[in-house]
mmCIF file of C-alpha atoms and ligand atoms in Angstrom:
data_model
loop_
_atom_site.group_PDB
_atom_site.id
_atom_site.type_symbol
_atom_site.label_atom_id
_atom_site.label_comp_id
_atom_site.label_asym_id
_atom_site.label_seq_id
_atom_site.Cartn_x
_atom_site.Cartn_y
_atom_site.Cartn_z
ATOM 1 C CA MET V 1 153.959 12.889 -17.213
ATOM 2 C CA SER V 2 154.446 15.488 -14.562
ATOM 3 C CA PRO V 3 157.925 16.972 -14.176
ATOM 4 C CA GLN V 4 159.314 16.334 -10.674
ATOM 5 C CA LYS V 5 160.555 19.265 -8.584
ATOM 6 C CA SER V 6 164.051 17.769 -8.445
ATOM 7 C CA ASP V 7 164.334 17.916 -12.242
ATOM 8 C CA ARG V 8 164.834 21.623 -12.193
ATOM 9 C CA ARG V 9 166.975 24.173 -10.463
ATOM 10 C CA GLY V 10 165.071 25.976 -7.696
ATOM 11 C CA LEU V 11 163.878 29.550 -8.033
ATOM 12 C CA LEU V 12 165.049 32.457 -5.925
ATOM 13 C CA ILE V 13 161.815 34.197 -4.899
ATOM 14 C CA ILE V 14 162.502 37.676 -3.567
ATOM 15 C CA LEU V 15 160.044 39.777 -1.555
ATOM 16 C CA SER V 16 160.946 43.420 -0.897
ATOM 17 C CA SER V 17 158.955 46.339 0.489
ATOM 18 C CA PRO V 18 159.331 49.325 2.753
ATOM 19 C CA SER V 19 159.442 48.181 6.360
ATOM 20 C CA GLY V 20 155.919 47.566 7.666
ATOM 21 C CA ALA V 21 154.223 46.909 4.303
ATOM 22 C CA GLY V 22 153.721 43.258 5.232
ATOM 23 C CA LYS V 23 156.401 41.146 3.563
ATOM 24 C CA SER V 24 157.353 39.090 6.643
ATOM 25 C CA THR V 25 153.683 38.315 7.287
ATOM 26 C CA LEU V 26 153.252 37.265 3.653
ATOM 27 C CA ALA V 27 156.488 35.249 3.691
ATOM 28 C CA LYS V 28 155.244 33.305 6.746
ATOM 29 C CA ARG V 29 151.962 32.544 4.988
ATOM 30 C CA LEU V 30 153.802 31.301 1.896
ATOM 31 C CA MET V 31 155.984 29.048 4.042
ATOM 32 C CA GLN V 32 152.859 27.523 5.598
ATOM 33 C CA TRP V 33 151.279 27.074 2.177
ATOM 34 C CA ASP V 34 154.200 25.209 0.614
ATOM 35 C CA GLU V 35 156.444 23.140 2.829
ATOM 36 C CA THR V 36 158.922 22.587 -0.020
ATOM 37 C CA LEU V 37 159.782 26.299 0.043
ATOM 38 C CA GLN V 38 162.937 27.125 1.958
ATOM 39 C CA PHE V 39 163.210 30.459 3.731
ATOM 40 C CA SER V 40 166.598 32.123 3.360
ATOM 41 C CA VAL V 41 167.510 32.967 6.942
ATOM 42 C CA SER V 42 169.541 36.170 6.744
ATOM 43 C CA ALA V 43 172.426 37.130 8.974
ATOM 44 C CA THR V 44 172.148 40.506 10.677
ATOM 45 C CA THR V 45 174.068 42.635 13.144
ATOM 46 C CA ARG V 46 170.833 44.116 14.562
ATOM 47 C CA ALA V 47 169.561 43.049 17.976
ATOM 48 C CA PRO V 48 166.785 40.426 18.077
ATOM 49 C CA ARG V 49 163.224 41.698 18.564
ATOM 50 C CA GLU V 50 161.053 40.122 21.188
ATOM 51 C CA GLY V 51 160.044 36.649 20.031
ATOM 52 C CA GLU V 52 162.640 36.396 17.269
ATOM 53 C CA VAL V 53 164.558 33.142 17.293
ATOM 54 C CA ASN V 54 168.247 32.895 16.350
ATOM 55 C CA GLY V 55 168.658 30.626 13.322
ATOM 56 C CA LYS V 56 164.954 30.834 12.439
ATOM 57 C CA ASP V 57 164.175 34.528 11.913
ATOM 58 C CA TYR V 58 167.787 35.626 11.513
ATOM 59 C CA PHE V 59 171.293 34.588 12.423
ATOM 60 C CA PHE V 60 172.125 37.324 14.925
ATOM 61 C CA VAL V 61 175.844 37.952 14.603
ATOM 62 C CA SER V 62 178.422 40.515 15.667
ATOM 63 C CA GLU V 63 179.831 42.947 13.109
ATOM 64 C CA PRO V 64 183.287 41.238 13.002
ATOM 65 C CA GLU V 65 181.575 37.896 12.443
ATOM 66 C CA PHE V 66 179.440 39.377 9.666
ATOM 67 C CA ARG V 67 182.510 40.864 7.966
ATOM 68 C CA LYS V 68 184.230 37.470 8.181
ATOM 69 C CA TRP V 69 181.345 35.810 6.259
ATOM 70 C CA VAL V 70 181.518 38.509 3.588
ATOM 71 C CA ALA V 71 185.317 38.239 3.276
ATOM 72 C CA ALA V 72 185.039 34.447 2.923
ATOM 73 C CA GLY V 73 182.618 34.943 -0.001
ATOM 74 C CA ASP V 74 179.834 33.253 1.976
ATOM 75 C CA MET V 75 177.201 35.958 1.359
ATOM 76 C CA LEU V 76 175.107 35.854 -1.781
ATOM 77 C CA GLU V 77 174.382 39.545 -1.229
ATOM 78 C CA HIS V 78 174.635 41.969 1.645
ATOM 79 C CA ALA V 79 173.623 45.511 2.475
ATOM 80 C CA HIS V 80 173.657 48.150 5.181
ATOM 81 C CA VAL V 81 170.056 48.863 6.196
ATOM 82 C CA PHE V 82 168.870 51.132 9.056
ATOM 83 C CA GLY V 83 172.381 51.230 10.509
ATOM 84 C CA ASN V 84 172.875 47.459 10.558
ATOM 85 C CA PHE V 85 174.320 44.877 8.217
ATOM 86 C CA TYR V 86 172.096 42.245 6.620
ATOM 87 C CA GLY V 87 173.099 39.458 4.257
ATOM 88 C CA SER V 88 171.923 36.188 2.717
ATOM 89 C CA PRO V 89 174.224 33.242 3.473
ATOM 90 C CA LYS V 90 175.199 31.590 0.199
ATOM 91 C CA PRO V 91 175.783 27.876 1.058
ATOM 92 C CA ALA V 92 172.204 27.172 2.191
ATOM 93 C CA VAL V 93 170.748 28.852 -0.900
ATOM 94 C CA GLU V 94 173.038 27.038 -3.317
ATOM 95 C CA ALA V 95 172.308 23.646 -1.750
ATOM 96 C CA ALA V 96 168.551 24.264 -1.918
ATOM 97 C CA ILE V 97 168.359 25.421 -5.522
ATOM 98 C CA GLU V 98 170.705 22.665 -6.712
ATOM 99 C CA SER V 99 168.288 20.140 -5.243
ATOM 100 C CA GLY V 100 165.339 21.854 -6.954
ATOM 101 C CA ARG V 101 163.911 23.666 -3.927
ATOM 102 C CA ASP V 102 162.657 27.217 -4.297
ATOM 103 C CA VAL V 103 164.099 29.689 -1.814
ATOM 104 C CA LEU V 104 162.159 32.643 -0.401
ATOM 105 C CA PHE V 105 164.023 35.870 0.450
ATOM 106 C CA ASP V 106 162.792 38.796 2.563
ATOM 107 C CA ILE V 107 165.450 41.345 1.571
ATOM 108 C CA ASP V 108 165.742 44.992 0.592
ATOM 109 C CA TRP V 109 166.155 46.473 -2.907
ATOM 110 C CA GLN V 110 169.965 46.457 -2.685
ATOM 111 C CA GLY V 111 170.049 42.722 -2.048
ATOM 112 C CA ALA V 112 167.450 42.088 -4.767
ATOM 113 C CA GLN V 113 169.560 44.065 -7.240
ATOM 114 C CA GLN V 114 172.740 42.170 -6.317
ATOM 115 C CA ILE V 115 171.050 38.789 -6.790
ATOM 116 C CA ARG V 116 169.438 39.849 -10.079
ATOM 117 C CA ASN V 117 172.869 40.952 -11.352
ATOM 118 C CA SER V 118 174.581 37.734 -10.216
ATOM 119 C CA ALA V 119 174.948 34.435 -12.067
ATOM 120 C CA LEU V 120 171.677 33.400 -10.384
ATOM 121 C CA GLY V 121 169.785 36.303 -12.015
ATOM 122 C CA PRO V 122 167.993 34.084 -14.573
ATOM 123 C CA TYR V 123 166.533 31.954 -11.750
ATOM 124 C CA THR V 124 165.140 34.933 -9.853
ATOM 125 C CA LEU V 125 161.500 35.939 -9.357
ATOM 126 C CA SER V 126 161.220 39.308 -7.642
ATOM 127 C CA ILE V 127 158.092 40.815 -6.132
ATOM 128 C CA PHE V 128 157.735 44.252 -4.561
ATOM 129 C CA ILE V 129 155.038 44.897 -1.960
ATOM 130 C CA LEU V 130 153.609 48.422 -1.723
ATOM 131 C CA PRO V 131 151.482 49.690 1.180
ATOM 132 C CA PRO V 132 148.025 51.085 0.314
ATOM 133 C CA SER V 133 149.028 54.487 1.775
ATOM 134 C CA ILE V 134 151.752 56.127 3.861
ATOM 135 C CA PRO V 135 149.509 56.662 6.959
ATOM 136 C CA GLU V 136 148.594 52.941 6.774
ATOM 137 C CA LEU V 137 152.315 52.048 6.573
ATOM 138 C CA HIS V 138 152.896 54.080 9.730
ATOM 139 C CA ARG V 139 149.890 52.482 11.414
ATOM 140 C CA ARG V 140 151.238 48.996 10.642
ATOM 141 C CA LEU V 141 154.682 49.814 11.990
ATOM 142 C CA VAL V 142 153.110 51.085 15.217
ATOM 143 C CA SER V 143 150.641 48.196 15.491
ATOM 144 C CA ARG V 144 153.442 45.655 15.041
ATOM 145 C CA GLY V 145 154.609 46.937 18.416
ATOM 146 C CA GLN V 146 158.190 45.817 17.976
ATOM 147 C CA ASP V 147 160.067 49.084 17.499
ATOM 148 C CA ASP V 148 160.411 52.203 19.649
ATOM 149 C CA SER V 149 159.183 55.523 18.224
ATOM 150 C CA GLU V 150 162.701 56.579 17.190
ATOM 151 C CA THR V 151 163.183 53.370 15.172
ATOM 152 C CA ILE V 152 159.716 53.740 13.626
ATOM 153 C CA ALA V 153 160.571 57.307 12.569
ATOM 154 C CA LYS V 154 163.824 56.047 11.016
ATOM 155 C CA ARG V 155 161.977 53.308 9.122
ATOM 156 C CA MET V 156 159.360 55.804 7.878
ATOM 157 C CA GLN V 157 162.083 58.183 6.666
ATOM 158 C CA LYS V 158 163.718 55.343 4.738
ATOM 159 C CA SER V 159 160.482 54.037 3.262
ATOM 160 C CA TRP V 160 160.574 56.327 0.225
ATOM 161 C CA ASP V 161 164.105 55.205 -0.581
ATOM 162 C CA GLU V 162 162.866 51.601 -0.690
ATOM 163 C CA ILE V 163 159.629 52.440 -2.580
ATOM 164 C CA SER V 164 161.577 54.386 -5.221
ATOM 165 C CA HIS V 165 163.039 51.068 -6.447
ATOM 166 C CA TRP V 166 159.628 49.489 -7.046
ATOM 167 C CA ASP V 167 159.964 49.402 -10.828
ATOM 168 C CA GLY V 168 163.010 47.096 -10.882
ATOM 169 C CA TYR V 169 160.873 44.098 -9.866
ATOM 170 C CA ASP V 170 159.080 41.463 -11.931
ATOM 171 C CA TYR V 171 155.786 42.021 -10.058
ATOM 172 C CA VAL V 172 154.451 44.794 -7.845
ATOM 173 C CA LEU V 173 151.507 44.203 -5.489
ATOM 174 C CA VAL V 174 149.621 46.676 -3.302
ATOM 175 C CA ASN V 175 149.114 44.907 0.017
ATOM 176 C CA ASP V 176 145.727 46.295 0.977
ATOM 177 C CA ASP V 177 143.742 43.154 1.810
ATOM 178 C CA LEU V 178 146.169 40.579 3.227
ATOM 179 C CA ASP V 179 144.291 37.493 1.988
ATOM 180 C CA GLU V 180 144.042 38.916 -1.520
ATOM 181 C CA THR V 181 147.760 39.729 -1.646
ATOM 182 C CA GLU V 182 148.590 36.240 -0.379
ATOM 183 C CA GLN V 183 146.439 34.741 -3.127
ATOM 184 C CA LYS V 184 148.116 36.867 -5.805
ATOM 185 C CA LEU V 185 151.560 35.827 -4.573
ATOM 186 C CA LYS V 186 150.610 32.164 -4.787
ATOM 187 C CA THR V 187 149.308 32.678 -8.330
ATOM 188 C CA ILE V 188 152.564 34.374 -9.374
ATOM 189 C CA ILE V 189 154.698 31.568 -7.898
ATOM 190 C CA GLN V 190 152.551 28.855 -9.457
ATOM 191 C CA ALA V 191 152.739 30.535 -12.875
ATOM 192 C CA GLU V 192 156.515 30.957 -12.618
ATOM 193 C CA ARG V 193 156.913 27.257 -11.845
ATOM 194 C CA LEU V 194 154.963 26.414 -14.996
ATOM 195 C CA LYS V 195 157.275 28.389 -17.271
ATOM 196 C CA PHE V 196 158.938 26.414 -20.029
ATOM 197 C CA ALA V 197 162.422 27.002 -18.571
ATOM 198 C CA GLN V 198 161.275 25.536 -15.241
ATOM 199 C CA GLN V 199 160.128 22.260 -16.788
ATOM 200 C CA PRO V 200 163.195 20.531 -18.264
ATOM 201 C CA ARG V 201 161.400 17.198 -18.642
ATOM 202 C CA LEU V 202 158.936 18.711 -21.108
ATOM 203 C CA SER V 203 161.357 18.163 -24.007
ATOM 204 C CA ASP V 204 161.469 14.419 -23.179
ATOM 205 C CA HIS V 205 157.691 14.398 -23.201
ATOM 206 C CA VAL V 206 157.543 16.156 -26.584
ATOM 207 C CA ARG V 207 160.089 13.679 -27.986
ATOM 208 C CA SER V 208 157.895 10.844 -26.750
ATOM 209 C CA LEU V 209 154.830 12.461 -28.378
ATOM 210 C CA GLN V 210 156.832 12.768 -31.591
ATOM 211 C CA SER V 211 157.767 9.088 -31.651
ATOM 212 C CA GLN V 212 154.151 8.104 -30.915
ATOM 213 C CA PHE V 213 153.099 10.356 -33.761
ATOM 214 C CA GLU V 214 155.637 8.771 -36.120
ATOM 215 C CA ASP V 215 154.460 5.268 -35.098
ATOM 216 C CA LEU V 216 150.994 6.199 -36.363
ATOM 217 C CA SER V 217 152.195 6.739 -39.910
HETATM 218 P P1 LIG U 1 157.448 43.990 6.997
HETATM 219 O O1 LIG U 1 157.965 42.588 7.094
HETATM 220 O O2 LIG U 1 157.224 44.415 5.580
HETATM 221 O O3 LIG U 1 158.280 44.983 7.762
HETATM 222 P P2 LIG U 1 155.249 42.986 8.621
HETATM 223 O O4 LIG U 1 154.909 41.734 7.882
HETATM 224 O O5 LIG U 1 155.991 42.868 9.906
HETATM 225 O O6 LIG U 1 155.992 44.031 7.655
HETATM 226 O O7 LIG U 1 153.862 43.756 8.840
HETATM 227 C C1 LIG U 1 153.784 44.943 9.652
HETATM 228 C C2 LIG U 1 152.461 44.905 10.430
HETATM 229 O O8 LIG U 1 151.367 45.077 9.527
HETATM 230 C C3 LIG U 1 152.223 43.582 11.159
HETATM 231 O O9 LIG U 1 151.652 43.859 12.416
HETATM 232 C C4 LIG U 1 151.233 42.837 10.244
HETATM 233 O O10 LIG U 1 150.400 41.982 10.978
HETATM 234 C C5 LIG U 1 150.433 43.994 9.636
HETATM 235 N N1 LIG U 1 149.945 43.738 8.269
HETATM 236 C C6 LIG U 1 150.599 43.149 7.238
HETATM 237 N N2 LIG U 1 149.832 43.141 6.132
HETATM 238 C C7 LIG U 1 148.654 43.740 6.454
HETATM 239 C C8 LIG U 1 147.437 44.031 5.735
HETATM 240 N N3 LIG U 1 147.286 43.721 4.458
HETATM 241 N N4 LIG U 1 146.471 44.659 6.394
HETATM 242 C C9 LIG U 1 146.606 45.010 7.693
HETATM 243 N N5 LIG U 1 147.719 44.755 8.446
HETATM 244 C C10 LIG U 1 148.734 44.135 7.827
HETATM 245 P P1 LIG U 2 164.079 44.138 9.782
HETATM 246 O O1 LIG U 2 165.126 44.758 10.657
HETATM 247 O O2 LIG U 2 162.766 44.882 9.827
HETATM 248 O O3 LIG U 2 163.923 42.666 10.015
HETATM 249 O O4 LIG U 2 164.588 44.281 8.280
HETATM 250 C C1 LIG U 2 164.946 45.545 7.785
HETATM 251 C C2 LIG U 2 165.134 45.470 6.282
HETATM 252 O O5 LIG U 2 166.254 44.655 5.971
HETATM 253 C C3 LIG U 2 163.944 44.865 5.527
HETATM 254 O O6 LIG U 2 163.727 45.660 4.367
HETATM 255 C C4 LIG U 2 164.434 43.490 5.149
HETATM 256 O O7 LIG U 2 163.818 43.030 3.960
HETATM 257 C C5 LIG U 2 165.898 43.776 4.928
HETATM 258 N N1 LIG U 2 166.703 42.547 4.999
HETATM 259 C C6 LIG U 2 166.542 41.487 5.830
HETATM 260 N N2 LIG U 2 167.458 40.544 5.585
HETATM 261 C C7 LIG U 2 168.204 41.009 4.545
HETATM 262 C C8 LIG U 2 169.301 40.458 3.807
HETATM 263 O O8 LIG U 2 169.776 39.360 4.033
HETATM 264 N N3 LIG U 2 169.811 41.238 2.827
HETATM 265 C C9 LIG U 2 169.320 42.468 2.515
HETATM 266 N N4 LIG U 2 169.876 43.127 1.508
HETATM 267 N N5 LIG U 2 168.295 43.014 3.183
HETATM 268 C C10 LIG U 2 167.735 42.285 4.189
#
């Protein structure tokens, strides 16, 4: 007997890190690894970066539109980050987890805290990604080549604020070697899926073992 994915409620898998530590890169790799994972496409009021696709990387919305979603109760969590609003639309997440799909979030510590403290807290797996060093974090932000120097400076200034919340997470990984970090993330997700609470059909199996056992005597 192997419990089917649809037998259980999906997990909310949260990745957070200071900007540039590598969480988007890791999230993309996880999405390629497991096609049943659903990425939670956030809404944001920031402008798209080159190559970012509306509806895939983010829903790029105006501030009034963003406020409307929040007022309607359609955001699972939301936060003000680097001068812009970001939030996770609730309907898509609820539909996915109800059908047993795990949802992957790339959100900051404020969003992670709000989800952990919500009714969905027990279904949450949170992982914080640390950079190997601060100069390497800066190097990655520069090498990404998507922000001007003023934005990079702003992100660097805010990085300690994000890092200081590292100990509120279930797991903390230092993203030095990318392949190694990816492997560790996969191991964590696989282990979480094997937890007792994630396998509701196990009790049926144990009942069946019990009746087979009783038939022996
Ligand atoms: P974040 O989503 O946390 O802001 P990104 O995933 O955009 O960060 O990564 C920032 C830059 O660092 C990207 O250019 C990415 O290719 C690079 N990067 C990510 N992880 C590593 C790593 N382990 N080693 C070297 N470069 C990395
Ligand atoms: P970026 O502008 O680099 O894409 O994201 C900036 C920061 O906002 C990152 O730390 C990212 O994880 C966070 N972020 C992205 N989407 C959300 C969201 O929906 N909610 C929250 N709370 N943070 C988000």
